[in-house]
CSV table of C-alpha atoms and ligand atoms in Angstrom, one decimal:
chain,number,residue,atom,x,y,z
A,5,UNK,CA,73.2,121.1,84.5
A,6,UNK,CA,71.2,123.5,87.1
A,7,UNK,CA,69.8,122.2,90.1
A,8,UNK,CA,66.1,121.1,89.0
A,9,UNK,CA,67.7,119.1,85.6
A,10,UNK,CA,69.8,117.4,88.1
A,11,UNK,CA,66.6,116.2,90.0
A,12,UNK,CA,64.9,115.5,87.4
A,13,UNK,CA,67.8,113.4,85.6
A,14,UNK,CA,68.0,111.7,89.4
A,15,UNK,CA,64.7,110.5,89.9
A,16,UNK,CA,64.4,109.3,86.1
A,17,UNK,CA,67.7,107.0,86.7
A,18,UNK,CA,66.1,105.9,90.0
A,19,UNK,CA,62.7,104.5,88.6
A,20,UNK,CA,64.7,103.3,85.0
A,21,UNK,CA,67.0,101.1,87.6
A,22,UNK,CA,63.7,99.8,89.5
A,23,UNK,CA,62.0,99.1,86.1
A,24,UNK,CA,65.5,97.1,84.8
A,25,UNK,CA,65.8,95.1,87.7
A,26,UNK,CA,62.2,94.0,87.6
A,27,UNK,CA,60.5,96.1,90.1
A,28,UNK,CA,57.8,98.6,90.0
A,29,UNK,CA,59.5,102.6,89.7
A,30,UNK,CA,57.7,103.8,93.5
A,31,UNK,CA,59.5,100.6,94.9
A,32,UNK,CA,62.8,102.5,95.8
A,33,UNK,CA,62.8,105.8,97.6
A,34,UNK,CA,65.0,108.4,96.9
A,35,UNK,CA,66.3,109.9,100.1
A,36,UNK,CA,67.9,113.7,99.0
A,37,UNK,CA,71.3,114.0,101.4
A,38,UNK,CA,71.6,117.6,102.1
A,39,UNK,CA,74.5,117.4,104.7
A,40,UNK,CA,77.0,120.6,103.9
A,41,UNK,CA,74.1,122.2,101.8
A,42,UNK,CA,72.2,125.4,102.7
A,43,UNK,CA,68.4,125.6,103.7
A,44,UNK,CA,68.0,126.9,100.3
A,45,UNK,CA,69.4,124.5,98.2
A,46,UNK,CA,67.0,122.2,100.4
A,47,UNK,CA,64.1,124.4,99.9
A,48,UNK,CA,65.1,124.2,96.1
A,49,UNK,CA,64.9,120.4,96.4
A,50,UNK,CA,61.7,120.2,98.1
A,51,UNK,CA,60.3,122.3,95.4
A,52,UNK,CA,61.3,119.9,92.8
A,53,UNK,CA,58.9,117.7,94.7
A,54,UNK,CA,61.3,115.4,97.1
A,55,UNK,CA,60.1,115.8,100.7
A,56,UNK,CA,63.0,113.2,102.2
A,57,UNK,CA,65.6,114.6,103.3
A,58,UNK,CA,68.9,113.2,105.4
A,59,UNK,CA,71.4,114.6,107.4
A,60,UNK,CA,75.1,113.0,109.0
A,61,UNK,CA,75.6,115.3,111.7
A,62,UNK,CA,72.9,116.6,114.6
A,63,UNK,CA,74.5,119.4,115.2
A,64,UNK,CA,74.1,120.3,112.0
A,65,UNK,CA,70.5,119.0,111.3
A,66,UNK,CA,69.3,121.0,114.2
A,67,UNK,CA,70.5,124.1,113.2
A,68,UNK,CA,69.3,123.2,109.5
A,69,UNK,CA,66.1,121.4,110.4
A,70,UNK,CA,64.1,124.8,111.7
A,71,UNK,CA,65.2,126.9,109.1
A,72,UNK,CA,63.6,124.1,106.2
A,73,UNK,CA,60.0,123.6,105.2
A,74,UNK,CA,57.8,122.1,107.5
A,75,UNK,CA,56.4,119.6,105.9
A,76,UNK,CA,60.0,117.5,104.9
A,77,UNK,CA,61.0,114.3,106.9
A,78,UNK,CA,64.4,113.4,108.0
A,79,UNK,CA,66.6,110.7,108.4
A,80,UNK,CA,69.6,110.6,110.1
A,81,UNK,CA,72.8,108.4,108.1
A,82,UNK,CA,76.1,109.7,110.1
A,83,UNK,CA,77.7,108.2,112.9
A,84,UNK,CA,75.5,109.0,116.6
A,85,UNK,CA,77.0,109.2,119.7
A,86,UNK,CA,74.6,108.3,122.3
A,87,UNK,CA,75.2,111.8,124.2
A,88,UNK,CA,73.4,113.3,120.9
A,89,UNK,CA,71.0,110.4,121.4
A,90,UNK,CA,68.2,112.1,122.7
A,91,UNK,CA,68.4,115.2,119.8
A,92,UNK,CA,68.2,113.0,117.1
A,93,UNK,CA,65.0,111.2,118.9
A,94,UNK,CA,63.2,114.6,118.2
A,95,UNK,CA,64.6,115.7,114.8
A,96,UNK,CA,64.6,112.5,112.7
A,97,UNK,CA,61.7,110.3,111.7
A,98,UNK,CA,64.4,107.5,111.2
A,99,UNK,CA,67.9,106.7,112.3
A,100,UNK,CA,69.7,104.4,109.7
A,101,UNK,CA,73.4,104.9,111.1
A,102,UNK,CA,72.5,102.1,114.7
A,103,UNK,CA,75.7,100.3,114.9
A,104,UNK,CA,75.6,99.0,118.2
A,105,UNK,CA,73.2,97.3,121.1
A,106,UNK,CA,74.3,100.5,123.1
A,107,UNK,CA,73.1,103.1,121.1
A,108,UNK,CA,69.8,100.8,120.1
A,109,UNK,CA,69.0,100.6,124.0
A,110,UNK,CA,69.7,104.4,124.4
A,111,UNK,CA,67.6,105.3,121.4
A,112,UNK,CA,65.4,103.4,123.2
A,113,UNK,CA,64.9,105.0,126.7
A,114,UNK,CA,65.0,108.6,125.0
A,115,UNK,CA,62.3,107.5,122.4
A,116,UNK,CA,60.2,105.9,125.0
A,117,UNK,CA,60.6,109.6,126.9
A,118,UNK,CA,59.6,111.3,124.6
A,119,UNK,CA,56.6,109.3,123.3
A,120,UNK,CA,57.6,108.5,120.1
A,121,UNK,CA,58.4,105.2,118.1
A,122,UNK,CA,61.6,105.3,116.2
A,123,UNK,CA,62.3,104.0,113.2
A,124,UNK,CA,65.4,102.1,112.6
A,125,UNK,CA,67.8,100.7,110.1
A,126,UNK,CA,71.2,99.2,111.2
A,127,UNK,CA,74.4,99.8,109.9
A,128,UNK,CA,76.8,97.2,108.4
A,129,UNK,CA,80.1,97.9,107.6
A,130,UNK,CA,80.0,95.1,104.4
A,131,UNK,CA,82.9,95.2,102.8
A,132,UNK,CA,85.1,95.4,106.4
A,133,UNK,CA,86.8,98.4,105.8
A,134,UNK,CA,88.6,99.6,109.4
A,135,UNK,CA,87.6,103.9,108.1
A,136,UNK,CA,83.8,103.1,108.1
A,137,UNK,CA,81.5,102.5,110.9
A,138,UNK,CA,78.7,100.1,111.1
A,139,UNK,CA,78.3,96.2,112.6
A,140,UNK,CA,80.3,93.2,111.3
A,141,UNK,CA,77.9,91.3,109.3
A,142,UNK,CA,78.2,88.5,112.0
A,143,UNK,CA,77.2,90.6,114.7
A,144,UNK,CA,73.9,92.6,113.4
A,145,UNK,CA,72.7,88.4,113.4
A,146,UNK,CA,73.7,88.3,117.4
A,147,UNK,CA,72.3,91.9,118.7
A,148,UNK,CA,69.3,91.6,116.0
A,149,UNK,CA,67.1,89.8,118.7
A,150,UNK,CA,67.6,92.0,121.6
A,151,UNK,CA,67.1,95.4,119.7
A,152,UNK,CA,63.9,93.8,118.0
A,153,UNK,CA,62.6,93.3,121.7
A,154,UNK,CA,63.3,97.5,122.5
A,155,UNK,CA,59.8,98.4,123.1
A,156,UNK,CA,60.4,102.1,121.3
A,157,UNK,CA,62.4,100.9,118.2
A,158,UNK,CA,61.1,99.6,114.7
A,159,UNK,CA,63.8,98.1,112.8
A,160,UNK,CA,63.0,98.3,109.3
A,161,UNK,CA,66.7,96.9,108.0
A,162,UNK,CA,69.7,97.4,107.0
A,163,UNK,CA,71.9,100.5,105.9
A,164,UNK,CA,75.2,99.8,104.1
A,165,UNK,CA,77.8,101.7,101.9
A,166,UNK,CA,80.0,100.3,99.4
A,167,UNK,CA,83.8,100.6,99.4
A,168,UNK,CA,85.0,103.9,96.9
A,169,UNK,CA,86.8,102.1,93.8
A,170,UNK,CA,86.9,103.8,90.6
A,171,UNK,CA,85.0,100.9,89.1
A,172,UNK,CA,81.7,100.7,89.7
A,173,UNK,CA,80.8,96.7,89.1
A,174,UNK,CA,83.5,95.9,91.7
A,175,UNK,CA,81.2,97.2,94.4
A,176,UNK,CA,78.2,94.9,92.5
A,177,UNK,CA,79.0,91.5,95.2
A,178,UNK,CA,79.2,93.7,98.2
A,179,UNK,CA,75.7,95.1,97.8
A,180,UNK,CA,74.4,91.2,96.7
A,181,UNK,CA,76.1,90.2,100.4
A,182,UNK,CA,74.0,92.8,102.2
A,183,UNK,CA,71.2,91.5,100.4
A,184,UNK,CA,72.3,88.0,101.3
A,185,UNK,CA,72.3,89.4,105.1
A,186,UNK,CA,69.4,91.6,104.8
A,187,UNK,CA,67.2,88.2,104.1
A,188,UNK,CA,68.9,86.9,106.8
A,189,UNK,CA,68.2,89.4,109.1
A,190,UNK,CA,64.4,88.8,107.6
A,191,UNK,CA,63.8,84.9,108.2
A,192,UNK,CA,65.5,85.6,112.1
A,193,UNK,CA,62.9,88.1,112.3
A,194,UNK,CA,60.0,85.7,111.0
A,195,UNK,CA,59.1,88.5,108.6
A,196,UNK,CA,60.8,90.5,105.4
A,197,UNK,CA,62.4,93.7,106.9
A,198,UNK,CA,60.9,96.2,104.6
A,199,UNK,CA,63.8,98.8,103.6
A,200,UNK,CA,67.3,98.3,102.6
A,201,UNK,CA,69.2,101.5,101.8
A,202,UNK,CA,72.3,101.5,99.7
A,203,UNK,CA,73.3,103.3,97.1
A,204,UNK,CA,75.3,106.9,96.9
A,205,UNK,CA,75.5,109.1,93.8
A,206,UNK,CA,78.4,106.7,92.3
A,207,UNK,CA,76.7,103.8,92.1
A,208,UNK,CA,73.2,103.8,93.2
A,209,UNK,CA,72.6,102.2,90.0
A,210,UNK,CA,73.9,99.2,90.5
A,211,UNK,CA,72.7,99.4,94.5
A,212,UNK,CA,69.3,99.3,93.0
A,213,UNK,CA,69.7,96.1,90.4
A,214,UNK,CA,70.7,94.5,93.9
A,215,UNK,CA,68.0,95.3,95.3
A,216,UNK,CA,67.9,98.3,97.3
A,217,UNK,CA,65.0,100.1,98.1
A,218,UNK,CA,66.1,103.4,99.1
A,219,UNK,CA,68.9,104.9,98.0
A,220,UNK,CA,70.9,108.1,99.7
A,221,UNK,CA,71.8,110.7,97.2
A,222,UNK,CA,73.8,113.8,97.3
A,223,UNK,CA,76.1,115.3,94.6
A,224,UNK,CA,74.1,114.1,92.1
A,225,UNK,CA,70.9,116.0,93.1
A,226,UNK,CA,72.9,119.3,94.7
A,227,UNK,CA,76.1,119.1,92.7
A,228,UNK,CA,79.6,119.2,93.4
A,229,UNK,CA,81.3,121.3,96.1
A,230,UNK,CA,79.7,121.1,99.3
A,231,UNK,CA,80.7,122.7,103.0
A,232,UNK,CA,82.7,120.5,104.7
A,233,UNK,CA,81.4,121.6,108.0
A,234,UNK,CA,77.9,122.7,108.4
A,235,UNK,CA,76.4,125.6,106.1
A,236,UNK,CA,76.7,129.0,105.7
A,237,UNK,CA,74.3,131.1,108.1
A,238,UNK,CA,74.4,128.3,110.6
A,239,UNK,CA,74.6,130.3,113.3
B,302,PLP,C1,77.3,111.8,102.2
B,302,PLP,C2,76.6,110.5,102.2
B,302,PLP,C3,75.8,110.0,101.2
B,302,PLP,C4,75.7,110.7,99.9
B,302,PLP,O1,76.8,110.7,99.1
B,302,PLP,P1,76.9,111.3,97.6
B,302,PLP,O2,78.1,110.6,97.1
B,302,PLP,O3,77.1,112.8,97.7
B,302,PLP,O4,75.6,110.9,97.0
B,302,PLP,C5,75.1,108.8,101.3
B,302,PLP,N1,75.2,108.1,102.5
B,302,PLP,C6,76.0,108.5,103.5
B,302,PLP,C7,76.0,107.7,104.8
B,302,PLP,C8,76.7,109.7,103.4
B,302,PLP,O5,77.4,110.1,104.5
Protein backbone atom coordinates (compact mmCIF):
# COMPACT_ATOMS: atom_id res chain seq x y z
CA UNK A 1 0.00 0.00 0.00
CA UNK A 2 1.45 3.67 -0.88
CA UNK A 3 0.98 6.44 1.29
CA UNK A 4 -2.52 7.99 0.06
CA UNK A 5 -4.34 4.09 -0.01
CA UNK A 6 -3.12 4.03 3.53
CA UNK A 7 -5.14 7.25 4.26
CA UNK A 8 -7.69 6.53 2.53
CA UNK A 9 -8.04 2.79 4.00
CA UNK A 10 -7.59 4.88 7.56
CA UNK A 11 -10.19 7.24 7.45
CA UNK A 12 -12.77 4.60 5.94
CA UNK A 13 -12.02 2.18 9.17
CA UNK A 14 -12.48 5.35 11.30
CA UNK A 15 -16.03 6.41 10.11
CA UNK A 16 -17.04 2.28 9.60
CA UNK A 17 -16.06 2.02 13.61
CA UNK A 18 -18.25 5.29 14.41
CA UNK A 19 -21.14 4.00 12.20
CA UNK A 20 -20.83 0.27 14.10
CA UNK A 21 -20.85 1.65 17.43
CA UNK A 22 -23.88 3.75 16.75
CA UNK A 23 -22.45 7.14 16.09
CA UNK A 24 -22.45 9.50 13.26
CA UNK A 25 -18.86 8.89 10.93
CA UNK A 26 -17.69 13.10 11.63
CA UNK A 27 -18.13 12.09 15.45
CA UNK A 28 -14.47 10.91 15.92
CA UNK A 29 -11.53 12.83 14.65
CA UNK A 30 -8.61 11.41 13.23
CA UNK A 31 -5.51 13.09 14.61
CA UNK A 32 -2.40 12.10 11.92
CA UNK A 33 0.87 11.51 14.41
CA UNK A 34 3.70 12.55 12.46
CA UNK A 35 6.50 12.31 15.24
CA UNK A 36 9.86 10.74 13.45
CA UNK A 37 8.31 11.63 9.95
CA UNK A 38 9.61 14.28 7.51
CA UNK A 39 7.77 17.58 6.57
CA UNK A 40 7.03 15.81 3.41
CA UNK A 41 5.49 12.80 4.39
CA UNK A 42 3.31 15.58 6.40
CA UNK A 43 2.79 17.69 3.48
CA UNK A 44 1.73 14.28 1.66
CA UNK A 45 -0.80 13.74 4.47
CA UNK A 46 -2.27 17.11 4.42
CA UNK A 47 -2.77 16.62 0.79
CA UNK A 48 -4.83 13.65 1.28
CA UNK A 49 -7.05 16.13 3.05
CA UNK A 50 -6.09 15.70 7.02
CA UNK A 51 -5.16 19.03 8.48
CA UNK A 52 -4.50 17.56 12.34
CA UNK A 53 -1.55 16.85 12.96
CA UNK A 54 0.40 15.70 16.50
CA UNK A 55 3.72 15.70 17.62
CA UNK A 56 5.52 13.93 21.07
CA UNK A 57 8.48 15.99 21.35
CA UNK A 58 8.86 20.07 21.08
CA UNK A 59 11.97 19.99 20.15
CA UNK A 60 11.10 18.28 17.40
CA UNK A 61 7.69 20.03 16.54
CA UNK A 62 9.43 23.28 16.44
CA UNK A 63 11.87 22.44 14.05
CA UNK A 64 9.08 20.47 12.05
CA UNK A 65 6.19 22.87 12.66
CA UNK A 66 7.76 25.89 10.26
CA UNK A 67 8.86 23.84 7.61
CA UNK A 68 4.79 22.32 7.18
CA UNK A 69 1.90 23.99 5.63
CA UNK A 70 0.41 26.78 7.23
CA UNK A 71 -2.83 26.09 7.50
CA UNK A 72 -2.41 22.36 9.76
CA UNK A 73 -3.15 22.45 13.52
CA UNK A 74 -1.23 20.68 16.21
CA UNK A 75 -1.50 18.83 19.15
CA UNK A 76 1.02 17.95 21.38
CA UNK A 77 0.65 13.84 22.90
CA UNK A 78 4.36 13.23 24.52
CA UNK A 79 5.45 13.81 27.84
CA UNK A 80 6.13 18.00 28.65
CA UNK A 81 8.41 19.22 31.00
CA UNK A 82 7.33 22.46 32.16
CA UNK A 83 10.82 24.15 31.13
CA UNK A 84 9.39 23.46 27.43
CA UNK A 85 6.17 24.77 28.75
CA UNK A 86 6.14 27.98 27.29
CA UNK A 87 7.20 26.55 23.47
CA UNK A 88 4.53 24.24 23.30
CA UNK A 89 2.04 27.32 24.48
CA UNK A 90 2.94 28.82 20.99
CA UNK A 91 3.17 25.78 18.73
CA UNK A 92 0.19 23.57 19.66
CA UNK A 93 -3.53 24.42 19.56
CA UNK A 94 -3.94 21.63 22.25
CA UNK A 95 -1.84 19.78 24.80
CA UNK A 96 -3.33 16.21 25.49
CA UNK A 97 -0.16 14.71 27.43
CA UNK A 98 -1.13 17.31 31.24
CA UNK A 99 -0.31 14.87 33.80
CA UNK A 100 0.04 16.93 36.73
CA UNK A 101 -1.45 20.24 38.70
CA UNK A 102 2.19 21.57 38.09
CA UNK A 103 2.43 21.53 34.56
CA UNK A 104 -1.61 22.60 34.30
CA UNK A 105 -0.61 25.83 36.48
CA UNK A 106 2.53 26.48 34.35
CA UNK A 107 0.62 26.05 31.12
CA UNK A 108 -1.26 28.34 32.74
CA UNK A 109 0.89 31.41 33.43
CA UNK A 110 2.75 30.98 29.95
CA UNK A 111 -0.72 30.79 28.16
CA UNK A 112 -2.10 33.65 30.02
CA UNK A 113 1.40 35.53 28.70
CA UNK A 114 0.99 35.01 25.74
CA UNK A 115 -2.68 35.73 25.26
CA UNK A 116 -3.91 32.61 24.23
CA UNK A 117 -6.41 29.99 25.72
CA UNK A 118 -5.14 26.47 25.66
CA UNK A 119 -6.80 23.65 25.08
CA UNK A 120 -6.42 20.69 27.29
CA UNK A 121 -6.84 17.00 27.70
CA UNK A 122 -5.36 15.12 30.70
CA UNK A 123 -3.42 12.18 30.67
CA UNK A 124 -4.38 8.90 32.51
CA UNK A 125 -2.14 6.18 32.87
CA UNK A 126 -5.38 3.49 32.81
CA UNK A 127 -4.13 0.35 32.96
CA UNK A 128 -1.20 1.46 35.74
CA UNK A 129 1.66 0.50 33.97
CA UNK A 130 5.00 2.01 35.90
CA UNK A 131 6.78 2.74 31.80
CA UNK A 132 3.85 5.19 30.84
CA UNK A 133 3.18 8.50 32.09
CA UNK A 134 -0.16 10.10 32.85
CA UNK A 135 -2.42 10.59 36.30
CA UNK A 136 -3.71 7.60 38.37
CA UNK A 137 -7.31 7.49 37.68
CA UNK A 138 -7.92 8.47 41.36
CA UNK A 139 -6.02 11.56 41.12
CA UNK A 140 -7.22 13.39 37.64
CA UNK A 141 -10.89 13.25 40.17
CA UNK A 142 -8.66 15.33 42.99
CA UNK A 143 -6.65 17.98 40.72
CA UNK A 144 -9.72 18.06 38.10
CA UNK A 145 -11.28 21.04 40.22
CA UNK A 146 -8.23 23.24 40.62
CA UNK A 147 -7.06 22.99 36.91
CA UNK A 148 -10.73 23.69 35.75
CA UNK A 149 -10.47 27.01 37.85
CA UNK A 150 -6.84 28.07 35.58
CA UNK A 151 -8.18 31.00 34.05
CA UNK A 152 -6.06 30.17 30.51
CA UNK A 153 -6.86 26.40 30.25
CA UNK A 154 -9.93 24.60 28.67
CA UNK A 155 -10.02 21.02 29.59
CA UNK A 156 -11.80 19.24 26.99
CA UNK A 157 -10.99 15.47 28.61
CA UNK A 158 -9.17 12.84 28.83
CA UNK A 159 -6.11 11.25 26.86
CA UNK A 160 -5.24 7.53 27.51
CA UNK A 161 -3.30 4.70 25.88
CA UNK A 162 -3.88 1.07 26.19
CA UNK A 163 -1.27 -1.40 27.39
CA UNK A 164 0.68 -3.24 24.08
CA UNK A 165 -0.66 -7.02 24.14
CA UNK A 166 -0.70 -8.97 21.13
CA UNK A 167 -4.48 -9.32 21.48
CA UNK A 168 -6.42 -6.66 20.79
CA UNK A 169 -9.90 -7.38 22.86
CA UNK A 170 -7.79 -7.58 25.99
CA UNK A 171 -7.21 -3.84 25.76
CA UNK A 172 -11.38 -3.54 25.17
CA UNK A 173 -12.12 -2.97 29.49
CA UNK A 174 -9.31 -0.58 29.76
CA UNK A 175 -10.67 1.84 27.17
CA UNK A 176 -14.55 1.11 28.90
CA UNK A 177 -12.66 2.29 32.45
CA UNK A 178 -11.55 5.50 30.85
CA UNK A 179 -14.85 5.98 29.63
CA UNK A 180 -16.24 5.04 33.03
CA UNK A 181 -13.71 8.02 34.34
CA UNK A 182 -14.21 10.25 31.48
CA UNK A 183 -18.06 10.53 32.63
CA UNK A 184 -16.84 10.95 35.82
CA UNK A 185 -14.70 13.61 35.17
CA UNK A 186 -18.02 15.02 33.15
CA UNK A 187 -20.75 14.99 36.07
CA UNK A 188 -17.71 16.70 38.59
CA UNK A 189 -17.56 19.14 36.01
CA UNK A 190 -21.46 19.73 35.77
CA UNK A 191 -21.03 19.26 32.01
CA UNK A 192 -19.98 16.37 29.35
CA UNK A 193 -16.21 16.98 28.65
CA UNK A 194 -16.34 16.91 24.86
CA UNK A 195 -13.22 14.80 23.56
CA UNK A 196 -11.81 11.60 24.62
CA UNK A 197 -8.79 10.42 22.64
CA UNK A 198 -7.62 6.90 22.59
CA UNK A 199 -6.84 4.78 20.12
CA UNK A 200 -3.31 4.08 18.22
CA UNK A 201 -2.96 2.25 14.92
CA UNK A 202 -3.33 -1.32 16.81
CA UNK A 203 -6.49 -0.89 18.09
CA UNK A 204 -8.15 2.24 17.48
CA UNK A 205 -10.90 0.12 16.34
CA UNK A 206 -11.88 -1.09 19.30
CA UNK A 207 -10.98 2.52 21.11
CA UNK A 208 -13.75 3.84 18.96
CA UNK A 209 -16.68 1.00 19.80
CA UNK A 210 -15.73 2.38 23.41
CA UNK A 211 -16.26 5.43 22.69
CA UNK A 212 -13.55 7.50 21.72
CA UNK A 213 -13.79 10.53 19.83
CA UNK A 214 -10.46 11.14 18.57
CA UNK A 215 -8.21 8.75 17.85
CA UNK A 216 -4.10 9.25 17.35
CA UNK A 217 -2.79 7.49 14.37
CA UNK A 218 0.59 6.89 13.08
CA UNK A 219 2.00 3.74 11.28
CA UNK A 220 -1.11 3.05 9.88
CA UNK A 221 -1.35 6.46 7.89
CA UNK A 222 2.68 6.89 7.31
CA UNK A 223 3.79 3.28 7.45
CA UNK A 224 6.29 1.36 9.17
CA UNK A 225 9.83 2.53 9.92
CA UNK A 226 9.99 5.74 11.40
CA UNK A 227 13.13 7.99 12.86
CA UNK A 228 13.61 7.31 16.18
CA UNK A 229 14.87 10.78 16.92
CA UNK A 230 13.59 13.68 15.07
CA UNK A 231 13.72 13.77 11.07
CA UNK A 232 16.05 14.02 8.46
CA UNK A 233 16.88 17.82 7.56
CA UNK A 234 16.09 18.87 11.05
CA UNK A 235 18.67 21.04 11.33
C1 LIG B 1 3.33 7.40 18.73
C2 LIG B 1 2.06 7.66 19.43
C3 LIG B 1 0.82 7.35 18.82
C4 LIG B 1 0.71 6.70 17.45
O1 LIG B 1 1.15 5.38 17.47
P1 LIG B 1 0.97 4.42 16.20
O2 LIG B 1 0.98 3.07 16.80
O3 LIG B 1 2.11 4.68 15.29
O4 LIG B 1 -0.34 4.75 15.57
C5 LIG B 1 -0.33 7.66 19.52
N1 LIG B 1 -0.30 8.23 20.74
C6 LIG B 1 0.86 8.54 21.35
C7 LIG B 1 0.81 9.17 22.71
C8 LIG B 1 2.07 8.26 20.73
O5 LIG B 1 3.23 8.56 21.35
Amino acid sequence: MDLEERVRSTRERVMAAAVRSGRAPESVTLVAVSKGRSPEDVRRVSDQGLTLFAESKVQEAKAKISMCPGRLRWHMIGHLQSNKARDAAFLFEMIQSVDSLALAEELNKVAGKIGKTLKILLEVNVAGESTKFGYRPDSVLADLPRINALANLEIHGLMGMAPWTGEVERVRPVFRNLKGLHDQCGGLLGAPMPVLSMGMSGDFEVAIEEGSTLVRIGTALFGPGRFATGFPNAR
